Coordinates of C-alpha atoms and ligand atoms in Angstrom, one line a residue:
M1 CA 27.4 31.7 52.6
H2 CA 29.3 28.7 56.2
G3 CA 27.3 27.6 58.6
K4 CA 25.2 24.7 56.9
W5 CA 26.1 21.4 57.6
W6 CA 26.2 20.8 54.1
Q7 CA 28.8 22.3 53.0
E8 CA 31.6 21.0 54.7
A9 CA 29.9 17.3 53.9
V10 CA 31.8 14.8 51.4
V11 CA 28.9 12.4 50.1
Y12 CA 29.2 8.7 48.6
Q13 CA 26.9 7.8 45.9
L14 CA 25.7 4.6 47.1
Y15 CA 24.3 2.0 44.3
P16 CA 22.8 -0.6 46.9
R17 CA 22.2 -3.7 44.1
S18 CA 26.1 -3.2 43.6
F19 CA 27.6 -2.3 47.0
M20 CA 27.4 -5.2 49.0
D21 CA 25.2 -8.4 49.2
S22 CA 24.4 -9.8 52.6
N23 CA 22.4 -13.4 52.0
G24 CA 24.0 -14.4 48.6
D25 CA 21.4 -13.8 46.1
G26 CA 23.6 -12.1 43.8
I27 CA 22.4 -8.7 45.0
G28 CA 23.5 -5.7 47.3
D29 CA 21.3 -5.1 50.2
L30 CA 21.0 -2.9 53.4
P31 CA 22.7 -5.3 55.8
G32 CA 25.1 -5.3 52.9
V33 CA 25.4 -1.4 53.6
L34 CA 25.5 -1.6 56.9
A35 CA 28.1 -4.4 57.1
Q36 CA 30.3 -2.2 55.1
L37 CA 29.7 0.4 56.8
D38 CA 33.1 0.8 58.2
Y39 CA 34.6 0.7 55.6
L40 CA 33.2 4.1 54.1
Q41 CA 34.0 6.0 58.4
W42 CA 37.6 5.0 57.3
L43 CA 37.4 6.5 53.9
G44 CA 35.8 10.1 56.0
V45 CA 33.0 10.3 53.7
T46 CA 30.5 12.0 55.6
V47 CA 27.6 11.4 53.8
I48 CA 25.8 8.8 51.9
W49 CA 23.4 9.0 49.3
L50 CA 21.6 5.8 48.5
C51 CA 20.1 5.6 45.1
P52 CA 16.6 4.7 44.9
I53 CA 16.2 1.7 48.1
F54 CA 12.3 1.4 48.1
R55 CA 9.4 -1.2 46.1
S56 CA 9.7 -1.2 42.7
P57 CA 9.7 -3.8 39.9
N58 CA 13.0 -2.6 39.6
D59 CA 12.4 -1.8 34.9
D60 CA 14.1 1.5 36.0
N61 CA 17.0 -0.3 38.9
G62 CA 14.3 1.0 41.7
Y63 CA 14.4 4.2 39.6
D64 CA 10.3 3.1 39.5
I65 CA 8.8 4.1 42.4
A66 CA 5.8 0.8 43.4
D67 CA 5.5 2.3 47.2
Y68 CA 8.0 5.0 48.6
R69 CA 7.3 4.2 52.3
A70 CA 8.2 0.4 51.9
I71 CA 11.5 -0.9 51.2
M72 CA 12.9 -3.0 48.2
D73 CA 12.2 -6.1 49.0
E74 CA 15.9 -8.3 47.7
F75 CA 17.0 -5.3 49.7
G76 CA 15.9 -5.7 53.1
T77 CA 12.9 -4.4 55.1
M78 CA 12.3 -1.5 57.5
A79 CA 13.6 -2.6 60.3
D80 CA 16.9 -3.6 57.9
F81 CA 16.8 0.9 57.1
D82 CA 16.0 1.9 60.5
R83 CA 19.6 -0.4 61.7
L84 CA 21.2 1.6 59.2
M85 CA 20.6 4.5 60.0
A86 CA 20.8 4.7 63.5
E87 CA 24.9 3.2 62.8
T88 CA 25.8 5.3 60.8
R89 CA 24.2 7.8 63.0
R90 CA 26.7 6.2 66.0
R91 CA 28.9 6.7 63.1
G92 CA 29.7 10.1 62.6
M93 CA 27.5 9.9 59.1
R94 CA 24.2 10.6 57.3
I95 CA 21.4 9.0 54.7
I96 CA 20.0 10.9 52.1
L97 CA 16.8 8.9 49.9
D98 CA 16.8 9.5 46.2
L99 CA 13.7 11.8 45.8
V100 CA 12.4 10.0 42.2
V101 CA 8.5 12.4 41.8
N102 CA 8.7 13.7 38.7
H103 CA 7.2 9.7 38.2
T104 CA 5.9 6.2 40.2
S105 CA 6.3 3.1 38.9
D106 CA 2.9 2.0 36.7
E107 CA 2.6 -0.7 39.8
H108 CA 2.2 1.8 42.5
P109 CA -1.1 1.7 43.7
W110 CA -1.7 5.7 42.4
F111 CA -1.7 4.6 39.3
I112 CA -3.4 0.9 39.1
A113 CA -5.8 3.3 40.2
S114 CA -6.0 6.0 37.1
R115 CA -5.9 3.9 34.2
S116 CA -8.9 2.1 35.8
R117 CA -11.1 3.9 34.8
R118 CA -11.1 7.6 33.4
D119 CA -13.4 8.8 35.6
D120 CA -11.3 7.3 39.0
P121 CA -10.1 10.4 41.5
K122 CA -7.3 9.3 40.5
R123 CA -7.4 10.0 37.0
D124 CA -5.8 13.3 37.4
W125 CA -2.9 12.6 39.5
Y126 CA -1.1 10.6 35.6
I127 CA -0.8 12.6 32.3
W128 CA -3.5 11.2 29.9
R129 CA -5.0 12.1 26.4
D130 CA -6.3 11.0 23.7
G131 CA -5.1 10.1 20.7
R132 CA -4.8 11.5 17.1
N133 CA -5.5 9.9 13.9
G134 CA -4.8 7.1 15.5
G135 CA -1.6 7.4 17.4
P136 CA 0.3 9.5 20.5
P137 CA -1.6 13.1 21.5
N138 CA 1.6 14.8 20.1
N139 CA 5.7 14.4 19.3
W140 CA 7.5 13.9 21.5
E141 CA 10.1 11.4 22.3
S142 CA 10.6 9.8 25.7
I143 CA 13.8 11.4 27.0
F144 CA 15.0 7.5 27.1
R145 CA 14.3 6.6 23.1
G146 CA 11.1 5.9 21.5
P147 CA 7.3 7.8 21.4
A148 CA 6.3 10.1 25.4
W149 CA 3.3 8.4 24.7
Q150 CA 1.7 4.6 25.9
Y151 CA -1.8 3.2 25.1
D152 CA -3.9 2.4 27.5
A153 CA -6.0 -0.1 25.5
G154 CA -8.6 -0.5 28.9
T155 CA -9.0 3.3 28.3
D156 CA -8.3 4.0 25.7
Q157 CA -6.4 7.0 25.7
Y158 CA -2.2 8.0 26.4
F159 CA -0.1 8.2 29.6
L160 CA 3.1 10.4 28.9
H161 CA 6.1 9.6 30.4
L162 CA 9.2 10.9 30.0
F163 CA 11.3 7.8 30.9
T164 CA 10.5 4.4 29.8
A165 CA 7.1 3.6 29.6
R166 CA 6.6 1.1 33.5
Q167 CA 7.3 5.2 34.6
P168 CA 4.2 6.9 33.7
D169 CA 4.9 10.5 34.6
L170 CA 2.5 12.3 37.9
N171 CA 0.4 14.8 37.3
W172 CA 2.3 17.8 38.7
E173 CA -0.3 20.1 38.2
N174 CA -2.6 18.4 40.2
A175 CA -2.2 20.4 44.0
E176 CA -3.8 16.6 45.6
V177 CA -0.9 14.6 44.0
R178 CA 1.0 17.8 45.3
D179 CA -0.2 17.0 49.3
A180 CA 0.0 13.1 48.7
I181 CA 4.7 14.0 48.2
C182 CA 5.1 16.4 49.9
D183 CA 3.6 14.0 53.3
M184 CA 5.5 11.5 52.0
V185 CA 8.6 13.4 51.6
R186 CA 7.3 14.0 55.7
W187 CA 7.3 11.1 56.9
W188 CA 10.6 10.1 55.6
M189 CA 12.2 13.1 57.6
D190 CA 10.5 12.4 60.7
K191 CA 12.2 9.0 60.4
G192 CA 15.8 11.1 60.3
V193 CA 16.6 11.0 57.1
D194 CA 19.1 13.9 56.4
G195 CA 17.6 15.0 52.6
F196 CA 17.2 14.0 49.9
R197 CA 18.0 14.0 46.2
I198 CA 15.7 15.0 44.5
D199 CA 15.5 13.0 41.1
A200 CA 14.6 14.3 37.3
I201 CA 13.8 17.6 39.2
T202 CA 13.4 19.9 35.8
H203 CA 11.6 18.2 34.3
M204 CA 8.4 18.0 36.9
K205 CA 6.5 21.1 35.2
K206 CA 5.8 19.9 31.2
A207 CA 4.7 23.5 28.6
P208 CA 0.7 24.3 29.3
G209 CA -1.4 22.5 26.4
L210 CA 1.5 19.9 25.7
P211 CA 2.3 21.7 21.9
D212 CA 3.8 18.7 19.4
A213 CA 7.7 20.3 19.6
P214 CA 9.0 21.5 15.7
A215 CA 9.3 18.3 14.3
G216 CA 12.5 17.3 11.2
D217 CA 10.4 15.5 8.8
G218 CA 7.2 15.2 10.5
H219 CA 7.3 11.6 11.1
G220 CA 8.5 9.7 14.3
P221 CA 8.5 11.6 18.3
V222 CA 11.3 13.9 18.3
P223 CA 13.7 14.4 21.1
A224 CA 11.1 17.2 23.3
Y225 CA 13.1 18.8 26.3
D226 CA 12.4 22.6 25.1
F227 CA 8.6 21.1 26.4
H228 CA 9.6 19.3 29.9
M229 CA 12.8 20.5 30.5
N230 CA 13.1 23.6 33.2
V231 CA 9.8 24.8 32.4
D232 CA 8.9 28.1 33.1
G233 CA 6.5 27.5 35.7
V234 CA 8.6 24.4 37.3
L235 CA 10.2 26.1 40.6
D236 CA 6.6 26.1 41.9
Y237 CA 6.9 23.0 42.4
V238 CA 10.1 23.6 44.1
D239 CA 8.7 26.1 46.1
T240 CA 5.3 24.4 47.3
L241 CA 8.1 20.9 48.3
A242 CA 10.5 23.6 50.1
R243 CA 7.5 24.6 51.9
E244 CA 5.7 22.2 52.6
A245 CA 8.3 19.2 53.3
F246 CA 12.0 20.1 53.1
S247 CA 11.8 23.2 55.8
H248 CA 10.4 21.6 58.0
G249 CA 14.2 19.9 59.2
D250 CA 18.0 20.6 58.9
I251 CA 18.2 18.7 55.8
M252 CA 21.1 18.6 52.3
T253 CA 18.5 18.0 49.2
V254 CA 20.7 18.5 45.7
G255 CA 18.7 19.2 42.3
E256 CA 19.2 16.3 39.2
A257 CA 19.3 19.5 36.8
N258 CA 19.4 18.5 33.6
G259 CA 18.8 21.4 31.5
I260 CA 20.4 24.5 34.2
G261 CA 22.9 26.4 33.4
A262 CA 26.0 28.4 35.6
D263 CA 23.2 31.4 34.5
E264 CA 20.0 30.1 35.6
A265 CA 21.6 28.7 38.8
E266 CA 21.0 31.3 41.1
P267 CA 17.2 30.6 41.5
W268 CA 17.1 27.4 42.1
V269 CA 20.0 26.9 44.8
G270 CA 20.0 30.9 46.2
A271 CA 20.5 30.8 49.7
S272 CA 18.3 33.7 50.1
R273 CA 15.4 31.8 47.9
G274 CA 15.3 28.8 50.3
R275 CA 14.8 26.1 47.9
L276 CA 17.6 23.4 47.2
S277 CA 21.3 23.0 48.7
M278 CA 23.1 22.4 45.4
I279 CA 22.3 20.9 42.2
L280 CA 23.4 18.3 39.9
Q281 CA 24.6 19.9 37.0
F282 CA 24.9 18.2 33.2
E283 CA 26.9 21.0 32.2
H284 CA 30.8 19.1 32.0
W285 CA 29.3 15.6 31.0
H286 CA 27.4 16.5 28.2
L287 CA 31.6 17.7 26.4
W288 CA 31.8 14.1 26.9
S289 CA 28.3 12.8 25.8
G290 CA 28.4 14.2 22.9
D291 CA 31.0 12.8 21.0
P292 CA 32.3 9.6 24.0
R293 CA 35.3 9.4 21.6
A294 CA 36.7 12.7 21.5
G295 CA 39.7 13.3 24.0
L296 CA 39.0 16.3 27.0
D297 CA 39.3 19.3 25.6
L298 CA 40.8 21.1 29.2
C299 CA 40.4 24.2 28.3
K300 CA 36.2 23.5 28.0
L301 CA 36.1 22.3 31.0
K302 CA 37.6 24.8 32.4
R303 CA 35.8 27.5 31.5
I304 CA 32.0 25.2 32.7
L305 CA 33.9 24.9 36.1
S306 CA 35.2 27.5 36.3
H307 CA 31.9 29.7 35.3
W308 CA 30.2 27.1 38.3
Q309 CA 32.1 28.9 40.7
N310 CA 31.7 31.9 39.6
A311 CA 28.7 32.1 38.8
L312 CA 28.2 30.1 42.4
E313 CA 30.4 32.6 44.4
G314 CA 28.7 33.8 48.0
V315 CA 25.2 33.6 46.2
G316 CA 24.5 30.3 45.9
W317 CA 26.4 26.5 46.6
N318 CA 27.9 23.8 44.4
A319 CA 27.5 20.0 44.2
L320 CA 31.1 18.9 43.1
Y321 CA 30.7 15.3 41.3
L322 CA 32.4 13.0 37.8
E323 CA 30.7 9.6 38.0
N324 CA 27.0 8.7 38.9
H325 CA 25.7 5.2 38.3
D326 CA 24.3 7.3 35.2
L327 CA 27.2 7.4 33.4
P328 CA 31.0 5.9 32.5
R329 CA 33.8 5.3 34.5
V330 CA 35.0 8.5 34.0
L331 CA 38.7 7.2 34.2
S332 CA 38.7 5.8 30.5
R333 CA 36.6 8.9 29.7
W334 CA 39.3 11.4 30.8
G335 CA 42.5 9.3 32.4
D336 CA 44.1 6.1 30.9
P337 CA 43.6 3.4 33.1
L338 CA 45.7 1.3 30.9
Q339 CA 49.3 3.4 30.8
H340 CA 48.5 5.7 34.1
R341 CA 45.5 4.6 35.9
H342 CA 46.8 5.3 39.5
A343 CA 47.8 9.0 38.1
S344 CA 44.7 9.6 36.2
A345 CA 42.2 8.6 38.6
T346 CA 44.3 10.7 41.1
A347 CA 45.0 14.1 39.5
L348 CA 40.8 13.9 38.2
A349 CA 40.4 13.4 41.5
T350 CA 42.8 16.0 42.6
M351 CA 40.9 18.6 40.1
Y352 CA 37.4 18.6 40.9
F353 CA 37.6 17.8 44.8
L354 CA 39.3 20.7 45.8
M355 CA 36.7 23.4 44.1
Q356 CA 34.0 25.3 46.5
G357 CA 30.9 22.9 46.9
T358 CA 29.8 19.5 48.2
P359 CA 31.8 17.0 46.5
F360 CA 30.4 13.9 45.9
I361 CA 32.3 10.7 45.3
Y362 CA 30.2 7.1 43.6
Q363 CA 31.0 4.2 45.0
G364 CA 33.7 3.0 43.3
Q365 CA 35.7 5.5 42.0
E366 CA 37.8 6.3 45.0
L367 CA 39.8 2.5 43.7
G368 CA 39.4 4.3 40.3
M369 CA 37.6 1.9 38.9
A370 CA 37.1 1.8 34.5
N371 CA 35.3 1.3 32.6
T372 CA 33.9 -3.5 32.3
V373 CA 33.8 -6.2 29.8
F374 CA 31.3 -7.0 27.3
H375 CA 31.2 -9.7 25.0
S376 CA 27.9 -9.2 23.0
L377 CA 25.2 -6.9 23.4
D378 CA 23.1 -8.8 25.0
D379 CA 25.5 -8.1 28.2
F380 CA 23.7 -5.6 28.5
D381 CA 21.0 -5.0 31.9
D382 CA 20.5 -1.9 31.7
V383 CA 16.2 -0.4 30.3
F384 CA 18.1 2.4 28.9
A385 CA 21.2 0.0 26.5
R386 CA 18.1 -1.7 25.6
Q387 CA 16.4 0.0 24.4
R388 CA 19.8 2.8 22.3
I389 CA 20.2 -1.5 21.1
V390 CA 16.6 -1.6 19.5
E391 CA 16.7 1.2 18.0
M392 CA 20.1 1.6 16.5
R393 CA 19.5 -1.8 15.4
A394 CA 16.4 0.2 13.9
N395 CA 18.8 2.4 12.0
G396 CA 20.8 -0.1 10.2
M397 CA 24.1 -0.5 13.0
A398 CA 25.7 -3.9 12.5
D399 CA 26.3 -5.2 15.6
D400 CA 29.8 -5.0 16.2
D401 CA 29.8 -0.9 15.8
I402 CA 26.7 -0.9 17.9
L403 CA 28.4 -2.9 20.9
E404 CA 31.4 -0.8 21.1
E405 CA 29.3 2.7 20.7
M406 CA 28.1 0.8 23.6
A407 CA 31.1 -0.2 25.7
L408 CA 32.3 3.9 26.0
T409 CA 28.5 5.2 27.2
A410 CA 26.1 2.2 28.3
R411 CA 25.7 2.9 32.4
D412 CA 26.1 -1.1 33.0
N413 CA 29.8 0.2 33.0
S414 CA 29.8 2.2 36.6
R415 CA 26.7 -0.7 38.1
T416 CA 28.8 -3.2 38.5
P417 CA 29.0 -5.3 42.1
M418 CA 31.4 -3.0 44.1
P419 CA 35.4 -5.5 44.3
W420 CA 36.0 -6.0 48.1
N421 CA 38.4 -7.8 47.2
D422 CA 40.2 -11.2 44.4
G423 CA 38.3 -13.3 45.9
L424 CA 35.0 -15.5 45.0
N425 CA 32.5 -12.2 43.6
A426 CA 35.0 -9.8 44.6
G427 CA 34.2 -10.7 47.8
F428 CA 30.3 -8.9 47.2
T429 CA 28.5 -12.3 47.2
T430 CA 28.5 -15.8 47.4
G431 CA 25.4 -16.2 44.6
T432 CA 25.7 -15.3 41.2
P433 CA 26.3 -11.1 40.7
W434 CA 23.2 -10.2 39.2
L435 CA 25.6 -8.6 37.0
P436 CA 28.8 -9.7 36.1
L437 CA 32.2 -8.1 38.3
N438 CA 34.7 -6.0 36.4
P439 CA 37.2 -8.8 35.2
D440 CA 39.7 -6.1 36.8
Y441 CA 39.0 -7.3 40.3
P442 CA 41.6 -8.9 41.2
Q443 CA 43.8 -6.0 40.7
V444 CA 41.8 -3.0 41.9
N445 CA 39.9 -4.2 44.8
V446 CA 39.4 -2.2 48.5
A447 CA 41.3 -5.4 50.3
Q448 CA 44.2 -5.0 48.1
Q449 CA 44.6 -0.9 47.7
Q450 CA 42.7 0.0 51.9
T451 CA 46.5 -2.0 52.5
D452 CA 48.4 0.4 50.6
P453 CA 48.7 4.4 51.5
G454 CA 49.4 4.5 48.3
S455 CA 46.7 3.5 46.8
V456 CA 43.9 5.4 45.4
L457 CA 41.6 4.5 47.6
G458 CA 45.0 6.0 50.0
Y459 CA 44.7 9.3 48.1
Y460 CA 41.4 10.1 48.0
R461 CA 40.8 9.2 52.2
R462 CA 44.0 11.5 52.6
M463 CA 42.0 14.0 50.3
I464 CA 39.1 13.5 52.3
A465 CA 41.1 14.1 55.3
L466 CA 43.2 17.5 54.2
R467 CA 39.5 19.5 53.0
A468 CA 38.6 18.4 56.3
S469 CA 41.5 20.4 58.3
E470 CA 41.6 23.6 55.5
P471 CA 38.6 26.1 55.3
A472 CA 40.6 27.2 52.7
L473 CA 39.6 24.5 51.0
V474 CA 35.1 24.7 52.2
F475 CA 34.8 27.5 51.8
G476 CA 37.6 30.0 49.8
R477 CA 37.2 31.5 47.3
Y478 CA 37.8 29.4 43.7
R479 CA 40.4 31.5 41.2
L480 CA 41.3 29.9 37.9
L481 CA 44.9 30.4 37.0
L482 CA 46.2 29.3 32.9
A483 CA 42.6 29.1 31.5
D484 CA 44.3 28.6 28.1
D485 CA 46.6 25.6 28.7
P486 CA 46.0 22.8 27.3
Q487 CA 47.1 20.2 29.9
L488 CA 47.1 21.6 33.5
Y489 CA 44.2 22.1 35.6
A490 CA 45.4 25.4 37.8
Y491 CA 43.1 27.4 40.4
T492 CA 43.3 28.8 44.1
R493 CA 41.5 29.0 47.5
S494 CA 41.7 30.8 49.4
L495 CA 40.4 32.4 52.7
D496 CA 41.8 35.2 54.9
D497 CA 45.1 35.1 54.2
T498 CA 45.1 31.1 53.6
T499 CA 45.6 30.2 50.1
F500 CA 45.8 27.1 48.7
L501 CA 47.2 25.9 45.7
V502 CA 45.9 22.6 42.5
V503 CA 47.5 21.8 39.5
C504 CA 47.4 19.1 38.1
N505 CA 47.8 18.5 34.9
L506 CA 44.8 15.7 33.0
S507 CA 47.3 15.1 30.4
A508 CA 49.6 12.0 29.1
R509 CA 52.6 13.7 28.4
A510 CA 54.7 16.6 31.1
A511 CA 53.9 19.8 31.5
R512 CA 55.0 22.8 33.0
Y513 CA 53.4 25.4 35.6
R514 CA 54.6 28.4 35.6
H515 CA 53.0 31.9 37.3
D516 CA 53.8 34.6 38.2
G517 CA 51.6 35.4 41.2
F518 CA 53.1 32.2 43.5
N519 CA 56.6 31.9 44.7
L520 CA 56.3 29.0 46.3
E521 CA 59.6 29.2 48.0
Y522 CA 57.6 29.0 51.5
A523 CA 55.1 27.3 50.4
A524 CA 54.5 23.5 51.4
C525 CA 52.9 20.5 49.3
M526 CA 49.7 18.8 51.5
L527 CA 49.4 16.4 48.9
A528 CA 50.6 15.0 46.2
N529 CA 49.9 12.1 44.3
R530 CA 53.4 11.5 42.6
P531 CA 56.9 11.4 44.9
L532 CA 58.1 14.9 44.1
L533 CA 61.0 15.0 42.5
P534 CA 62.2 18.3 44.3
H535 CA 63.3 21.4 42.8
P536 CA 64.7 24.6 43.6
P537 CA 62.6 27.9 44.8
C538 CA 60.6 29.3 42.3
N539 CA 57.2 30.5 40.4
A540 CA 57.6 27.2 38.3
F541 CA 57.8 23.8 37.7
D542 CA 57.2 20.9 36.1
L543 CA 55.0 17.9 36.7
R544 CA 54.9 14.0 34.7
P545 CA 51.8 12.9 33.1
F546 CA 48.9 13.3 35.6
E547 CA 50.7 14.4 38.3
A548 CA 48.9 16.2 40.7
R549 CA 49.6 19.0 43.8
V550 CA 48.1 20.8 45.4
Y551 CA 49.9 23.6 47.7
R552 CA 49.4 26.0 51.0
I553 CA 50.9 28.8 50.2
G554 CA 50.7 31.2 52.7
P555 CA 51.0 31.1 57.3
A556 CA 51.0 27.3 58.0
P557 CA 48.8 26.4 60.8
A558 CA 50.3 27.8 64.1
Ligands
NOJ601 C1 17.8 10.1 36.5 C2 18.4 8.8 37.2 O1 20.3 9.6 38.1 C3 17.8 7.4 36.3 O2 19.2 7.1 36.4 C4 16.7 6.8 35.8 O3 16.8 6.4 34.9 C5 15.9 8.1 35.8 N1 16.6 9.2 35.7 C6 15.4 7.8 35.7 O4 14.9 8.2 36.8

């Protein structure tokens, strides 16, 4: 499992709309990304994942694509993209794109043709069915709430949309659809992009016959994941993509893989399968989504992440992440932004980043950004948030309670503009930002942290550099220690005669590390998020709240 460039990579997930605005329209753009490439190079990341940059009406901020071969107007031009790619390369970094091919926008010419007439040649490129008893063809609920079907009066049929009604699902059963997508993917590969993150990849196959999901009371749509997520046969489509497109270059492919457990991962990412480089699994954040007010259940988190580490050891490769544009900030979920911002941001970072796999950093995470502040329900921009608000109101929930719930869970939390400095609009734009800034930007911004090696940003930079210089931290075998300790996440990474010990106190209380397996007498502390308190050579030490340390045990480099 050695020898792929993407195994050594560190990925920076960039939300272009919120990264840097170059023309004062309040919306981030590609020239803005270009202007900040030096920052990313300084940080040490080697791959930039651009969330969708394609032409889109932005019902779901670019995850609704109207033209796969054009750049979104607000983001710039294809010439801007070409320049960005060349300049990224020149700095030794690479770009991967977000491939959204479970669905398109309803403004995509394919869909416009498909909906125009029942006998249009593209009719079957989407999933059309007759209604049933004056309602939708089945009882599936959309992942974004409400029925998964939209009625089209013009042709008197319904089309399927697993996300919003403006994101019709493509019909992957249709060979012309598969060909058109693979052709488009090869087109981007020919332009030189280094890979793709594939959106909603586990949803591309729907259960044959589109049967009803078992219904509660028979009224209204019901969640139907069993019928559209990881359905038998979905891997055939991944094979098509791999065979007809991905395998034509040395690229990195990352599937967004809701519904795949660690024991089911090998067929997706097993090195011998030739399908995907890695997948973004959902199990660890589902720990939190069940009850957003619950604290971190560390033992469960250790079980989940260790299961992934062990299941893929020697057979496949993990994608490591804590944050993305669909989640609130991890610091607000599992850290303590009020009392221990620096320590908890860096302890969480240390915990996930040094496992076996390719680490992903979501923009702003490297600054220790926390959730933003919402004053009213009108503050939510995200289409999913707005649909959830409608649903909660329909269920009789009071607006104050909805606001409290949404503030904890909304995706807008992680989509606020990048704080570059403490000046006007945090240096993000000279215009009006499309989404208000996180009000803590005067304290949490790049300029202030870049000059302070003791900052969260400085810590990320050191951690990235440490991983880059230590093959054991990239390829080494992972072993969990202290599985039942409710405060400490401790593990080792071993390769040949080098072992690293990673110990993170993920609680706001002091904790004692003790493990008889190692004597730390000859160990060197390679990274620590708090000044080290001297401790006698031994196999035990105390950690302050959210303290994290990384020791090298075994021979030091010559
Ligand atoms: C997953 C993406 O990450 C999310 O932002 C989007 O809303 C859905 N897929 C639909 O494309």
